[in-house]
Coordinates of C-alpha atoms in Angstrom, one line a residue:
M1 CA -64.7 29.4 19.4
K2 CA -63.5 28.4 15.9
L3 CA -64.7 31.6 14.1
S4 CA -62.5 33.0 11.3
Y5 CA -62.5 36.5 12.6
K6 CA -60.0 37.7 10.1
V7 CA -62.6 37.5 7.4
L8 CA -65.4 39.3 9.2
V9 CA -64.9 42.5 7.4
A10 CA -64.9 40.9 4.0
L11 CA -67.9 38.8 4.9
F12 CA -69.7 41.8 6.3
S13 CA -69.2 43.7 3.1
T14 CA -70.5 40.8 1.0
L15 CA -73.5 40.0 3.2
A16 CA -74.4 43.7 3.5
L17 CA -74.7 43.9 -0.3
T18 CA -76.8 40.7 -0.3
S19 CA -79.1 41.0 2.7
C20 CA -79.8 44.7 2.3
M21 CA -79.7 45.1 -1.5
E22 CA -83.3 46.4 -1.8
V23 CA -83.0 48.9 1.0
L24 CA -79.5 50.1 -0.2
D25 CA -80.8 50.7 -3.7
K26 CA -83.1 53.3 -2.2
T27 CA -80.6 54.8 0.4
D28 CA -78.0 57.4 0.2
L29 CA -74.9 55.1 0.6
S30 CA -72.7 57.9 2.0
S31 CA -74.8 57.9 5.2
T32 CA -76.2 54.4 5.6
S33 CA -77.9 54.0 9.0
G34 CA -76.8 51.3 11.3
T35 CA -80.4 50.3 11.7
L36 CA -80.2 48.7 8.3
I37 CA -77.6 46.4 9.5
F38 CA -79.0 45.7 12.9
K39 CA -82.3 44.4 11.8
D40 CA -80.5 41.5 10.1
S41 CA -79.4 38.8 12.6
T42 CA -76.5 37.6 10.4
L43 CA -75.0 41.0 10.0
T44 CA -75.5 41.7 13.7
Q45 CA -73.7 38.5 14.7
L46 CA -70.9 39.4 12.4
N47 CA -70.5 42.7 14.1
L48 CA -70.5 41.0 17.5
D49 CA -67.9 38.5 16.3
Y50 CA -65.7 41.4 15.3
I51 CA -66.0 42.7 18.9
Y52 CA -64.9 39.1 20.1
D53 CA -61.9 39.3 17.8
Q54 CA -60.9 42.8 18.9
N55 CA -61.2 42.2 22.6
L56 CA -60.3 38.5 23.5
P57 CA -57.1 38.4 25.4
V58 CA -53.9 37.1 23.9
P59 CA -51.7 34.5 25.6
I60 CA -49.7 35.7 28.6
G61 CA -50.3 39.4 27.6
S62 CA -48.0 42.4 27.6
L63 CA -47.9 45.8 29.1
G64 CA -47.1 49.2 27.8
P65 CA -43.6 49.6 26.3
E66 CA -42.4 46.1 27.3
P67 CA -41.5 44.0 24.2
T68 CA -42.1 40.7 25.9
G69 CA -44.9 39.0 27.8
L70 CA -45.8 39.6 31.4
S71 CA -43.8 36.7 32.7
G72 CA -40.7 38.8 32.2
L73 CA -42.0 41.5 34.5
S74 CA -41.9 39.1 37.6
D75 CA -39.9 36.4 39.0
E76 CA -41.2 33.8 36.5
S77 CA -38.9 34.8 33.7
Y78 CA -36.5 37.6 32.7
A79 CA -36.9 40.6 30.5
D80 CA -35.0 43.9 30.5
S81 CA -37.7 46.2 31.6
K82 CA -38.1 49.9 32.4
L83 CA -40.6 48.9 35.1
L84 CA -38.0 46.8 36.9
Q85 CA -35.3 49.3 36.2
G86 CA -37.3 52.0 37.9
S87 CA -37.0 54.3 34.9
L88 CA -40.6 54.3 33.5
L89 CA -41.5 57.6 31.9
I90 CA -45.0 59.3 32.2
N91 CA -46.2 58.5 28.7
E92 CA -45.0 54.9 28.5
I93 CA -48.0 53.1 29.8
G94 CA -50.1 54.7 27.1
D95 CA -53.2 52.5 26.5
F96 CA -55.4 55.3 27.7
G97 CA -56.5 56.7 24.4
T98 CA -53.9 59.4 23.4
K99 CA -54.9 59.3 19.8
L100 CA -57.6 58.1 17.4
D101 CA -56.9 54.4 17.3
A102 CA -59.3 51.5 17.0
T103 CA -56.8 49.2 18.7
N104 CA -56.5 51.0 22.1
N105 CA -58.9 50.6 25.0
Y106 CA -61.1 53.5 24.1
G107 CA -61.1 52.8 20.5
K108 CA -62.4 49.4 21.3
I109 CA -64.9 50.8 23.7
R110 CA -66.2 53.0 21.1
V111 CA -66.9 50.1 18.8
I112 CA -68.7 48.3 21.6
N113 CA -70.8 51.3 22.4
M114 CA -71.8 51.8 18.8
F115 CA -72.8 48.1 18.7
L116 CA -74.9 48.5 21.8
S117 CA -76.6 51.6 20.5
D118 CA -77.4 50.2 17.1
V119 CA -78.6 46.8 18.4
N120 CA -80.9 48.6 20.7
A121 CA -82.4 50.7 17.9
G122 CA -82.7 47.7 15.6
T123 CA -85.8 45.6 14.9
L124 CA -84.6 42.2 16.1
P125 CA -86.6 40.4 18.8
Q126 CA -85.9 41.7 22.3
F127 CA -84.7 38.3 23.5
T128 CA -82.1 38.3 20.7
K129 CA -81.2 41.9 21.4
N130 CA -80.6 41.2 25.0
K131 CA -78.4 38.1 24.3
L132 CA -76.3 40.1 21.8
R133 CA -76.0 43.1 23.9
A134 CA -75.0 41.1 27.0
Q135 CA -71.9 39.7 25.2
A136 CA -70.8 43.2 24.2
Q137 CA -71.3 44.5 27.7
F138 CA -69.0 41.7 29.0
F139 CA -66.3 43.1 26.7
R140 CA -66.9 46.6 27.7
A141 CA -66.4 45.5 31.3
W142 CA -63.3 43.7 30.3
R143 CA -61.9 46.9 28.6
Y144 CA -62.7 49.1 31.6
F145 CA -61.2 46.5 34.0
D146 CA -58.0 46.7 32.0
L147 CA -58.0 50.5 32.3
V148 CA -58.8 50.6 36.0
R149 CA -56.1 48.1 37.1
L150 CA -53.6 50.3 35.2
Y151 CA -54.6 53.7 36.2
G152 CA -57.4 53.7 38.8
G153 CA -60.6 55.7 37.8
V154 CA -61.0 56.7 34.2
P155 CA -63.6 58.6 32.2
L156 CA -66.7 56.3 31.7
V157 CA -67.9 56.6 28.2
L158 CA -71.1 54.5 27.9
S159 CA -72.5 55.8 24.6
P160 CA -70.9 56.7 21.2
L161 CA -69.4 60.2 21.2
A162 CA -69.6 62.3 18.0
A163 CA -66.5 61.9 16.0
V164 CA -66.1 65.3 14.3
G165 CA -66.8 69.0 14.9
V166 CA -65.8 71.6 17.5
E167 CA -68.9 70.9 19.7
A168 CA -68.1 67.2 19.6
K169 CA -64.6 67.9 20.7
Q170 CA -65.8 69.9 23.7
L171 CA -68.2 67.1 24.7
A172 CA -65.4 64.6 24.5
F173 CA -63.5 66.5 27.3
L174 CA -64.8 64.2 30.1
P175 CA -63.3 64.1 33.6
R176 CA -62.2 60.9 35.3
N177 CA -64.8 59.0 37.2
T178 CA -63.7 57.7 40.6
T179 CA -62.3 54.3 40.8
A180 CA -65.4 53.2 42.8
E181 CA -67.7 54.4 40.0
C182 CA -65.7 52.5 37.5
F183 CA -65.8 49.3 39.5
A184 CA -69.6 49.8 39.9
Q185 CA -70.0 50.2 36.1
I186 CA -68.0 47.1 35.4
V187 CA -70.1 45.2 37.8
S188 CA -73.3 46.6 36.3
D189 CA -72.2 45.4 32.8
L190 CA -71.3 42.0 34.0
D191 CA -74.6 41.6 35.9
S192 CA -76.4 42.5 32.7
A193 CA -74.3 40.0 30.8
M194 CA -75.2 37.3 33.3
A195 CA -78.9 37.9 33.0
S196 CA -79.1 37.4 29.3
V197 CA -76.5 34.7 28.2
P198 CA -76.9 31.1 28.8
G199 CA -75.1 29.0 31.3
R200 CA -73.7 26.8 28.6
W201 CA -74.2 27.2 24.8
S202 CA -75.8 24.1 23.2
A203 CA -74.2 24.3 19.8
S204 CA -70.6 23.3 19.4
T205 CA -70.1 26.1 17.0
D206 CA -70.7 28.5 19.8
W207 CA -67.9 27.1 21.9
G208 CA -66.0 30.1 23.5
R209 CA -68.9 32.5 23.6
I210 CA -69.5 34.3 26.9
T211 CA -71.6 32.3 29.4
K212 CA -73.2 33.2 32.7
G213 CA -70.3 31.6 34.4
A214 CA -67.7 33.5 32.5
A215 CA -69.4 36.9 33.3
A216 CA -69.7 35.8 36.9
A217 CA -66.0 34.7 37.0
L218 CA -64.8 38.0 35.6
K219 CA -67.0 39.9 38.1
G220 CA -65.3 37.8 40.9
R221 CA -61.8 38.6 39.5
V222 CA -62.7 42.3 39.3
L223 CA -64.0 42.5 42.9
L224 CA -61.0 40.5 44.1
Y225 CA -58.8 43.3 42.8
A226 CA -61.0 45.8 44.4
A227 CA -60.6 44.0 47.7
S228 CA -56.8 43.6 47.3
P229 CA -54.3 45.9 49.0
Q230 CA -53.6 47.8 45.7
F231 CA -57.2 49.2 45.9
N232 CA -58.0 48.4 49.6
P233 CA -55.0 49.4 51.7
T234 CA -57.1 49.7 54.8
D235 CA -58.3 46.0 54.5
D236 CA -62.0 47.1 54.4
Q237 CA -64.0 43.9 55.2
T238 CA -67.0 45.0 53.2
K239 CA -64.9 44.8 50.0
W240 CA -63.8 41.3 50.9
Q241 CA -67.5 40.4 51.5
T242 CA -68.5 41.7 48.2
A243 CA -65.7 39.8 46.4
Y244 CA -66.7 36.6 48.4
T245 CA -70.3 36.8 47.3
A246 CA -69.3 37.3 43.7
N247 CA -66.8 34.5 43.6
K248 CA -69.2 32.1 45.4
Q249 CA -71.8 33.1 42.8
A250 CA -69.3 32.3 40.0
Y251 CA -68.3 28.9 41.6
D252 CA -72.0 27.9 42.0
L253 CA -73.1 29.0 38.5
L254 CA -70.2 27.2 36.8
T255 CA -70.7 24.0 38.9
A256 CA -74.4 24.0 38.1
N257 CA -73.6 24.1 34.4
G258 CA -71.1 21.3 34.4
F259 CA -67.8 23.2 34.8
G260 CA -65.1 22.0 37.2
L261 CA -61.5 21.0 37.3
H262 CA -60.2 19.1 34.3
A263 CA -58.9 15.6 35.2
S264 CA -55.4 16.5 33.8
F265 CA -53.3 19.6 34.7
D266 CA -51.4 19.4 31.5
Q267 CA -53.9 18.0 29.1
L268 CA -56.6 20.6 29.9
W269 CA -55.1 22.9 27.3
F270 CA -55.8 20.5 24.4
Q271 CA -59.5 19.8 25.0
E272 CA -61.8 22.3 23.4
V273 CA -65.5 21.9 23.2
N274 CA -66.9 20.8 26.6
N275 CA -63.6 21.4 28.4
P276 CA -65.0 21.7 31.9
E277 CA -62.1 24.0 33.1
A278 CA -62.3 26.5 30.2
V279 CA -64.3 29.4 31.5
F280 CA -63.1 32.3 29.4
I281 CA -61.2 31.4 26.3
T282 CA -59.7 32.8 23.1
G283 CA -60.4 30.5 20.3
Y284 CA -57.8 29.8 17.6
N285 CA -57.7 27.6 14.5
T286 CA -55.0 25.8 12.6
A287 CA -55.8 27.3 9.1
T288 CA -52.9 28.3 7.0
G289 CA -54.6 30.5 4.5
D290 CA -54.2 34.2 4.8
Q291 CA -57.9 35.0 5.1
T292 CA -58.8 32.4 7.6
K293 CA -55.7 32.3 9.7
K294 CA -56.1 32.8 13.5
N295 CA -53.2 30.9 14.9
N296 CA -52.0 30.9 18.5
G297 CA -48.4 32.1 18.3
Y298 CA -47.6 31.2 21.9
D299 CA -46.7 27.6 21.1
N300 CA -44.3 28.4 18.3
S301 CA -42.7 31.3 20.2
T302 CA -42.2 29.2 23.3
R303 CA -40.8 25.8 22.2
P304 CA -37.1 25.6 21.8
S305 CA -35.8 27.2 18.6
Y306 CA -33.6 24.1 17.8
T307 CA -36.7 21.8 17.6
G308 CA -37.8 23.6 14.4
T309 CA -39.2 27.1 14.0
G310 CA -39.6 27.7 17.7
G311 CA -38.5 31.0 19.4
G312 CA -37.6 29.7 22.9
S313 CA -39.3 32.6 24.7
N314 CA -40.9 32.5 28.2
Q315 CA -37.9 30.8 29.7
P316 CA -38.3 30.0 33.4
S317 CA -36.0 31.7 35.9
W318 CA -34.2 29.6 38.6
E319 CA -36.4 31.4 41.1
M320 CA -39.5 29.9 39.3
V321 CA -37.9 26.5 39.0
K322 CA -37.0 26.4 42.7
A323 CA -40.5 27.8 43.8
F324 CA -42.3 24.4 43.0
P325 CA -42.9 22.4 46.2
M326 CA -41.9 18.8 46.7
L327 CA -44.1 15.8 46.0
D328 CA -45.5 16.0 49.5
G329 CA -46.5 19.7 49.0
K330 CA -43.9 21.1 51.3
K331 CA -41.5 23.7 49.9
A332 CA -38.0 22.8 48.7
G333 CA -35.8 22.5 51.7
E334 CA -38.8 22.4 54.2
S335 CA -39.9 18.8 53.4
T336 CA -38.8 16.1 55.9
K337 CA -39.8 13.4 53.6
Y338 CA -38.0 14.5 50.4
T339 CA -34.5 15.9 50.6
Y340 CA -33.9 18.8 48.1
S341 CA -30.6 19.7 46.5
D342 CA -29.8 22.2 43.7
Q343 CA -27.8 19.5 42.0
L344 CA -30.8 17.3 41.7
F345 CA -33.4 20.0 41.6
F346 CA -35.8 17.9 39.5
K347 CA -36.3 15.0 41.9
N348 CA -39.5 14.4 43.9
R349 CA -41.2 17.7 42.9
D350 CA -44.9 18.6 42.7
P351 CA -46.1 16.8 39.5
R352 CA -46.8 20.3 38.1
F353 CA -43.1 20.9 37.9
D354 CA -42.5 18.4 35.1
K355 CA -45.6 19.6 33.4
T356 CA -44.5 23.2 33.4
I357 CA -40.7 23.2 33.3
A358 CA -38.5 21.7 30.6
Y359 CA -35.0 21.1 31.9
N360 CA -31.8 19.5 30.8
G361 CA -32.4 15.8 30.2
A362 CA -36.1 16.0 30.8
T363 CA -38.5 13.7 28.7
W364 CA -40.6 16.2 26.8
P365 CA -42.8 14.7 24.1
L366 CA -42.4 17.1 21.1
N367 CA -43.1 16.8 17.3
G368 CA -45.0 13.5 17.9
N369 CA -41.9 11.9 19.5
T370 CA -43.1 10.6 22.9
A371 CA -39.6 9.7 24.0
Y372 CA -37.9 13.0 23.0
K373 CA -35.5 14.5 25.6
V374 CA -34.5 18.1 25.7
W375 CA -30.8 18.9 26.4
T376 CA -29.5 22.3 27.3
Y377 CA -26.0 21.6 28.5
F378 CA -22.7 23.2 27.5
V379 CA -19.5 21.4 26.4
G380 CA -16.2 23.3 26.7
G381 CA -18.1 26.5 27.0
K382 CA -20.2 26.0 23.9
T383 CA -23.9 25.2 23.9
I384 CA -25.1 21.9 22.3
E385 CA -28.2 23.8 21.2
S386 CA -28.2 25.9 18.1
K387 CA -29.2 28.8 20.4
A388 CA -28.9 28.4 24.1
S389 CA -31.7 28.9 26.6
N390 CA -30.7 32.0 28.5
T391 CA -32.0 30.6 31.8
G392 CA -31.2 27.0 31.2
F393 CA -34.9 26.1 31.1
Y394 CA -38.0 26.1 28.8
T395 CA -41.7 26.4 29.4
R396 CA -43.7 23.3 28.4
K397 CA -47.1 24.4 29.6
A398 CA -49.7 24.5 26.8
I399 CA -47.2 23.3 24.1
N400 CA -48.9 20.7 22.1
P401 CA -46.7 17.6 21.9
T402 CA -48.4 16.2 18.8
V403 CA -47.8 19.3 16.6
G404 CA -44.8 18.9 14.4
A405 CA -42.1 21.6 14.2
G406 CA -43.1 22.9 10.9
D407 CA -46.8 23.1 12.0
A408 CA -46.3 24.8 15.3
Q409 CA -46.6 28.2 13.8
Y410 CA -50.1 27.2 12.8
S411 CA -51.1 26.1 16.3
G412 CA -54.8 26.2 17.0
T413 CA -54.7 25.5 20.8
D414 CA -57.2 27.7 22.5
W415 CA -55.9 30.1 25.2
I416 CA -57.8 29.9 28.6
E417 CA -57.8 33.3 30.2
I418 CA -60.0 32.2 33.1
R419 CA -59.8 28.6 34.3
F420 CA -62.0 27.0 36.8
A421 CA -59.0 26.6 39.0
E422 CA -58.7 30.4 39.1
V423 CA -62.4 30.7 40.2
M424 CA -61.6 28.3 43.0
L425 CA -58.6 30.2 44.2
N426 CA -60.4 33.6 43.9
L427 CA -63.1 32.0 46.1
A428 CA -60.5 30.8 48.5
E429 CA -58.7 34.2 48.7
S430 CA -62.0 36.2 49.2
A431 CA -63.0 33.6 51.9
V432 CA -59.9 34.3 53.8
G433 CA -60.6 38.0 53.4
I434 CA -63.8 37.4 55.5
N435 CA -62.2 34.9 57.8
Q436 CA -63.9 31.8 56.4
L437 CA -60.6 29.9 56.6
D438 CA -62.0 26.4 56.2
E439 CA -63.4 27.3 52.8
A440 CA -59.9 28.3 51.6
Y441 CA -58.5 25.0 52.8
T442 CA -61.2 23.1 50.9
Q443 CA -60.3 24.9 47.6
L444 CA -56.5 24.7 48.1
K445 CA -56.7 20.9 48.8
A446 CA -58.8 20.3 45.7
I447 CA -56.3 22.1 43.6
R448 CA -53.4 20.2 45.1
K449 CA -55.2 16.9 44.8
R450 CA -55.7 17.4 41.1
A451 CA -52.1 18.3 40.8
G452 CA -51.1 14.9 42.2
I453 CA -49.5 16.0 45.5
E454 CA -49.5 13.5 48.2
A455 CA -52.4 13.8 50.7
G456 CA -50.2 13.0 53.7
T457 CA -51.5 11.4 56.9
D458 CA -53.3 14.6 57.8
G459 CA -55.1 14.9 54.4
L460 CA -53.8 18.5 54.0
Y461 CA -51.7 17.9 50.8
G462 CA -48.7 19.5 52.4
L463 CA -50.6 22.7 53.7
K464 CA -49.7 23.7 57.2
A465 CA -52.6 23.1 59.6
N466 CA -54.4 25.9 61.4
M467 CA -52.9 28.7 59.3
T468 CA -53.7 32.3 60.3
R469 CA -55.5 34.7 58.0
A470 CA -52.1 36.2 56.9
E471 CA -50.5 32.8 56.4
L472 CA -53.5 31.6 54.2
F473 CA -53.3 34.7 52.1
D474 CA -49.6 33.9 51.5
A475 CA -50.4 30.2 50.8
I476 CA -53.0 31.2 48.2
L477 CA -50.6 33.5 46.4
Y478 CA -48.0 30.8 46.5
E479 CA -50.5 28.3 45.0
R480 CA -51.4 30.7 42.3
Q481 CA -47.7 31.2 41.5
I482 CA -47.4 27.4 40.8
E483 CA -50.7 26.7 39.4
F484 CA -50.8 29.7 37.0
A485 CA -47.2 29.8 36.0
F486 CA -46.7 31.4 32.5
E487 CA -50.5 32.2 32.2
G488 CA -49.9 36.0 32.6
K489 CA -51.1 36.1 36.3
R490 CA -48.0 36.4 38.5
F491 CA -47.3 40.1 37.6
W492 CA -50.8 41.2 38.3
D493 CA -51.0 39.1 41.6
L494 CA -47.8 40.7 42.9
R495 CA -49.0 44.2 41.9
R496 CA -52.5 44.0 43.3
W497 CA -50.9 42.7 46.6
K498 CA -48.3 45.5 46.5
L499 CA -45.5 42.8 46.9
I500 CA -43.2 43.6 43.9
E501 CA -40.7 45.5 46.1
K502 CA -40.6 42.8 48.7
T503 CA -40.3 40.0 46.0
L504 CA -37.9 41.6 43.6
N505 CA -36.3 44.9 44.6
G506 CA -32.6 44.9 45.2
K507 CA -32.3 41.4 43.7
R508 CA -31.3 40.0 40.3
R509 CA -33.1 37.1 38.7
T510 CA -31.0 33.9 38.2
G511 CA -30.4 31.4 35.4
V512 CA -28.3 28.3 35.3
T513 CA -25.6 26.9 33.0
I514 CA -25.2 23.2 33.1
N515 CA -21.8 22.1 32.1
L516 CA -20.5 18.7 31.0
K517 CA -17.6 17.8 33.1
T518 CA -14.2 17.5 31.3
T519 CA -13.2 14.2 33.0
G520 CA -15.1 11.0 33.8
V521 CA -17.6 11.3 31.0
P522 CA -18.1 8.4 28.6
A523 CA -16.7 9.3 25.1
D524 CA -20.0 8.4 23.6
F525 CA -22.1 10.4 26.0
A526 CA -23.6 12.5 23.1
T527 CA -25.1 9.4 21.6
T528 CA -26.0 7.3 24.8
R529 CA -27.2 10.2 27.0
D530 CA -30.9 9.4 26.5
N531 CA -30.3 6.0 28.1
V532 CA -28.5 7.3 31.2
S533 CA -30.5 7.9 34.4
L534 CA -30.8 11.5 35.2
D535 CA -29.6 10.9 38.7
K536 CA -26.4 9.5 37.5
A537 CA -26.0 12.2 34.7
Y538 CA -26.4 15.1 37.2
T539 CA -24.3 13.4 39.9
D540 CA -21.4 12.2 37.7
Y541 CA -21.4 14.1 34.5
F542 CA -22.8 17.6 35.0
T543 CA -22.0 20.7 37.1
I544 CA -24.5 23.6 37.7
A545 CA -23.3 27.1 37.6
F546 CA -25.6 30.1 38.5
K547 CA -25.7 33.4 36.7
Q548 CA -27.4 36.7 37.0
L549 CA -29.9 37.5 34.3
D550 CA -30.3 41.1 35.4
T551 CA -26.8 42.1 34.5
K552 CA -27.2 45.9 34.3
Y553 CA -29.1 46.7 37.6
D554 CA -30.7 45.6 40.7
I555 CA -34.4 45.6 40.4
A556 CA -36.0 48.8 41.6
W557 CA -39.7 48.9 41.1
K558 CA -41.2 52.2 42.4
P559 CA -44.3 52.5 44.6
E560 CA -46.0 54.9 42.1
Y561 CA -46.2 52.1 39.6
Y562 CA -49.1 50.6 41.5
F563 CA -51.1 53.2 39.6
F564 CA -49.5 54.2 36.4
A565 CA -49.5 57.8 35.2
I566 CA -52.2 59.1 32.9
P567 CA -50.1 59.9 29.8
Q568 CA -49.3 63.6 29.6
T569 CA -50.3 63.5 26.0
A570 CA -53.8 62.5 27.1
I571 CA -53.9 65.3 29.6
D572 CA -52.8 67.8 26.9
N573 CA -55.6 66.6 24.7
N574 CA -58.2 66.8 27.4
P575 CA -57.9 69.6 30.0
K576 CA -60.4 67.9 32.3
L577 CA -58.1 65.0 33.1
I578 CA -56.3 65.1 36.4
Q579 CA -53.1 63.2 37.0
N580 CA -52.8 60.6 39.8
N581 CA -51.6 62.0 43.1
T582 CA -48.6 59.6 43.0
W583 CA -47.4 61.3 39.8
G584 CA -47.8 64.9 40.8
G585 CA -51.6 65.3 40.4
A586 CA -54.6 65.5 42.6
F587 CA -56.6 62.5 41.5
D588 CA -56.8 59.8 44.2
P589 CA -57.1 56.4 42.6
L590 CA -58.2 54.9 46.0
K591 CA -61.5 56.7 46.0

């Protein structure tokens, strides 16, 4: 949605003076009623656009005290993290609302609740009210989902609370609702949103607004979490059935409205209006002026620093590199058709490998140069880059190859938070939950077919035949790891499946250093390397050394991190809040 959100406040002020001039002339300006604004459709829309701006997700996302994106909190990449050190303190996942702040979850919920209340009291036609309120309810569900997956049940605030006064303070001392009550409210808001927004907006200027399918897809994701081991340790089948029903509804709604897999796994990021795979997006623009700038910083921060102004972040670990299957869909080392070796790690891999991972010698179109090759090797212990990749690799997903180095900081590439591929894999996972295993195979095969994996003589695209329920759950999580690499999904998947200890604990993530041999290398290699076959270069001229990225500690995620502590500062402010039972309190986040 190419709206210049940054100017909404300024526009609001101007339009308010223009649209409501006659009324304001006769009104006490120190206490102007919201009803004066919410009888004007233009001003109301501006307020809603402000809610979009405040609540749309950012690329990859972050968590609590961590300075880097979520990829560094899993086996995708590396970040020095208190979570993975096992040294997290009680106040450090603090987006609960420990102070008056419009940018934390409850600050954003307050703005949404005010909008819902004022629109309802306004004089716009009921149909218009319903459509506006529905979009705001989607974002209230989004905010509460964020809180619940962090902490479990939280206080449900569904109307604006008074802001000042002793009585108002007492009324704001709300207890935590149960986790089940929170999930029910989230679902209720999303059902309301589905009822009143269109399946597809007709005007291109409305690209990115919430649709029925987006609300249904978020509902499916929410209920998949509710059915996952984090929230469902007893494997309650009714929760899986509820998740399946929701995800089937999302799949059917989106399909009926023209959504589906994009033809290209890598180019799907660069089509905007009418992109069939883009279900829930954050819109960006390429403007450079201060007042209209809403640029996507992911591109510039991820591309190599030596190509221009890039930051070289989100660097894939060796574990992520090796995770990709071979071209026949079998894991590296398990394929009987394609032999795997660490020295030639790039050969015969799932086509998503080359579209996600940039490695030494890879052809990676950048800055408009379709023949550009990225080199990350060392000579005599010194990097040939101005600043070496810490892992030996870069992420190339969603990096626009046509954008020049100087313009990357102004990238307008939209971020897709929910792709149709996720809806398919959410449906597959929930189908496995209720033992509809064939449906899971159908979705997995479609994802792998689009990726370009070979079908094989059995038409299973490398999937094992006749998998059990447990094996299919593992296969789906593995597919998600590959399909959604560097999209901010891996950490949450491992956490909701309570697999972080099994995946990471006691281990250290790995990077590589690729060294140019000291003998047998042509003297002019630095100028002729682009013309040398990669097989020959890696076989004759390079050696690969492995290094630990976690140099200070073995990873030691703690079980209590599956539900973070309510910050003590919040409990000090509100005596009715009870701490989670895994952090010394009596609140059970599983109820």
